[in-house]
Short mmCIF file of C-alpha atoms in Angstrom, two decimals:
data_model
loop_
_atom_site.label_atom_id
_atom_site.label_comp_id
_atom_site.label_asym_id
_atom_site.label_seq_id
_atom_site.Cartn_x
_atom_site.Cartn_y
_atom_site.Cartn_z
CA MET A 1 76.73 96.49 93.33
CA ARG A 2 79.34 97.01 95.14
CA GLU A 3 80.51 94.46 97.37
CA MET A 4 79.82 94.44 100.95
CA ILE A 5 83.44 93.99 103.23
CA THR A 6 82.42 92.86 106.71
CA LEU A 7 84.00 93.60 109.70
CA GLU A 8 85.20 90.72 110.86
CA SER A 9 87.11 90.06 106.77
CA LEU A 10 88.63 93.13 107.02
CA CYS A 11 89.27 92.96 110.90
CA ARG A 12 91.18 89.33 109.74
CA ALA A 13 93.02 90.93 106.67
CA LEU A 14 94.88 93.74 108.92
CA ALA A 15 96.20 90.91 111.45
CA ASP A 16 96.53 88.84 108.27
CA GLU A 17 98.87 92.17 106.83
CA GLN A 18 96.66 91.42 103.36
CA ILE A 19 96.22 95.20 104.30
CA ALA A 20 97.98 97.80 105.58
CA ALA A 21 96.44 99.84 108.50
CA GLU A 22 97.74 103.09 106.32
CA GLU A 23 96.27 101.21 102.81
CA LEU A 24 92.87 101.21 104.52
CA ARG A 25 93.16 105.18 105.92
CA GLY A 26 93.95 106.25 102.38
CA ARG A 27 91.52 103.68 100.59
CA ALA A 28 88.28 105.59 103.55
CA LEU A 29 89.89 109.01 102.73
CA ASP A 30 88.99 108.06 99.48
CA THR A 31 86.24 107.33 99.03
CA GLU A 32 85.14 110.09 101.81
CA ALA A 33 85.82 112.49 99.02
CA ARG A 34 84.21 111.09 95.93
CA LEU A 35 81.17 111.00 98.47
CA THR A 36 81.29 114.81 99.49
CA LEU A 37 78.14 114.81 97.90
CA LEU A 38 75.89 112.76 100.44
CA ASN A 39 77.55 115.64 103.25
CA CYS A 40 78.65 112.37 105.43
CA PHE A 41 80.98 114.44 107.59
CA ILE A 42 81.26 117.68 109.49
CA ARG A 43 84.64 119.37 108.68
CA GLU A 44 85.93 121.65 110.27
CA GLY A 45 89.64 120.93 108.48
CA ASP A 46 91.11 119.53 106.76
CA ALA A 47 90.12 115.70 106.77
CA VAL A 48 93.21 114.03 106.69
CA SER A 49 94.02 116.03 109.63
CA GLN A 50 91.18 114.45 111.40
CA PHE A 51 91.63 111.40 110.77
CA GLY A 52 93.69 109.50 112.92
CA GLU A 53 96.62 106.69 112.76
CA ALA A 54 96.41 103.49 113.72
CA ASP A 55 98.07 102.75 116.94
CA GLN A 56 100.98 100.23 116.75
CA ALA A 57 101.38 99.98 120.32
CA ARG A 58 97.99 98.08 120.15
CA LYS A 59 98.46 96.48 117.41
CA GLY A 60 97.10 93.10 117.40
CA THR A 61 93.99 94.25 119.37
CA SER A 62 90.74 93.50 117.57
CA LEU A 63 90.11 96.07 116.36
CA TRP A 64 93.11 97.36 115.23
CA GLY A 65 93.68 99.95 112.37
CA VAL A 66 89.81 100.03 111.69
CA PRO A 67 88.46 103.01 111.07
CA VAL A 68 85.59 104.30 112.53
CA SER A 69 83.47 107.76 112.59
CA PHE A 70 80.75 108.90 115.27
CA LYS A 71 77.50 110.96 114.64
CA ASP A 72 78.44 114.79 115.70
CA ASN A 73 76.88 114.58 118.89
CA ILE A 74 79.28 111.98 120.37
CA CYS A 75 82.56 113.51 121.98
CA VAL A 76 85.98 113.24 120.28
CA ARG A 77 88.87 114.50 122.36
CA GLY A 78 90.63 116.91 120.51
CA LEU A 79 88.03 117.39 117.50
CA PRO A 80 85.11 119.95 117.39
CA LEU A 81 80.99 118.56 119.13
CA THR A 82 78.75 120.85 117.05
CA ALA A 83 76.02 118.23 117.30
CA GLY A 84 74.74 119.57 114.01
CA THR A 85 74.43 123.12 114.98
CA ARG A 86 76.65 126.43 114.29
CA GLY A 87 75.47 127.27 117.90
CA MET A 88 78.08 125.14 118.96
CA SER A 89 81.08 125.69 116.59
CA GLY A 90 83.72 126.60 118.10
CA PHE A 91 83.62 123.96 120.73
CA ILE A 92 86.74 121.18 120.83
CA ALA A 93 85.85 118.06 123.45
CA ASP A 94 88.38 118.35 125.98
CA GLN A 95 87.90 114.63 126.34
CA ASP A 96 86.42 111.25 124.36
CA ALA A 97 83.07 109.31 125.36
CA ALA A 98 83.19 105.71 127.09
CA ILE A 99 82.49 104.31 123.74
CA VAL A 100 84.83 106.19 121.72
CA SER A 101 87.45 105.21 124.86
CA GLN A 102 86.43 101.84 124.48
CA LEU A 103 86.88 101.59 120.61
CA LYS A 104 90.53 102.56 120.47
CA ALA A 105 91.12 100.86 123.42
CA LEU A 106 90.45 97.82 120.80
CA GLY A 107 92.57 99.33 118.54
CA ALA A 108 90.10 101.35 116.39
CA VAL A 109 90.99 104.89 114.69
CA VAL A 110 88.87 107.47 114.40
CA ALA A 111 87.88 108.53 111.07
CA GLY A 112 86.37 112.17 112.07
CA LYS A 113 82.85 112.93 112.88
CA ASN A 114 79.56 112.52 110.39
CA ASN A 115 76.93 114.76 109.76
CA MET A 116 73.17 114.82 111.79
CA HIS A 117 70.03 116.18 111.97
CA GLU A 118 70.31 119.62 114.40
CA LEU A 119 70.49 118.16 118.05
CA SER A 120 69.07 115.25 116.88
CA PHE A 121 65.62 117.20 116.89
CA GLY A 122 64.34 115.08 114.39
CA VAL A 123 64.91 111.74 112.29
CA THR A 124 65.19 112.66 108.22
CA SER A 125 69.36 113.81 108.48
CA ILE A 126 68.30 116.93 107.08
CA ASN A 127 70.25 119.58 108.33
CA PRO A 128 69.99 123.48 107.55
CA HIS A 129 73.99 124.35 108.19
CA TRP A 130 75.83 121.24 106.95
CA GLY A 131 72.91 119.91 104.26
CA ALA A 132 71.10 117.14 103.86
CA VAL A 133 73.11 113.78 105.07
CA GLY A 134 72.91 110.30 101.95
CA ASN A 135 73.18 106.97 102.95
CA PRO A 136 75.90 106.06 101.29
CA VAL A 137 75.36 102.31 101.41
CA ALA A 138 71.25 102.62 100.62
CA PRO A 139 71.05 105.88 98.32
CA GLY A 140 67.44 107.24 98.72
CA TYR A 141 67.59 106.41 102.52
CA CYS A 142 67.71 108.76 105.07
CA ALA A 143 71.53 107.80 106.98
#
């Protein structure tokens, strides 16, 4: 069983420079690549280019360097917003949702957009376009 890392311990490790933000970004991308069969992310393009980098100007903020991702019905400026439906393909958010702005202000790094039940019209996370979403923490459970 994998060891679970808490947000608190991750923030402490970044602040104490026990891990570099760029190394954490690399680990997160490696993990995503290993878990592609779970369909966790909706990607229209390259994962590396969509995964942000830690803003050095925000170093020292409480979430600096911590990767976060958002369900695909949350606007993230510059990233596609599909709400899990092909009907919205090509739509790029021109601004951040309030929660995205708040987390970025605290230094969080946007890792991408998460797959979801089409238009949030269900709770099973089964998506006919991007596949059923698996739960990386609890296999066999909905994401």
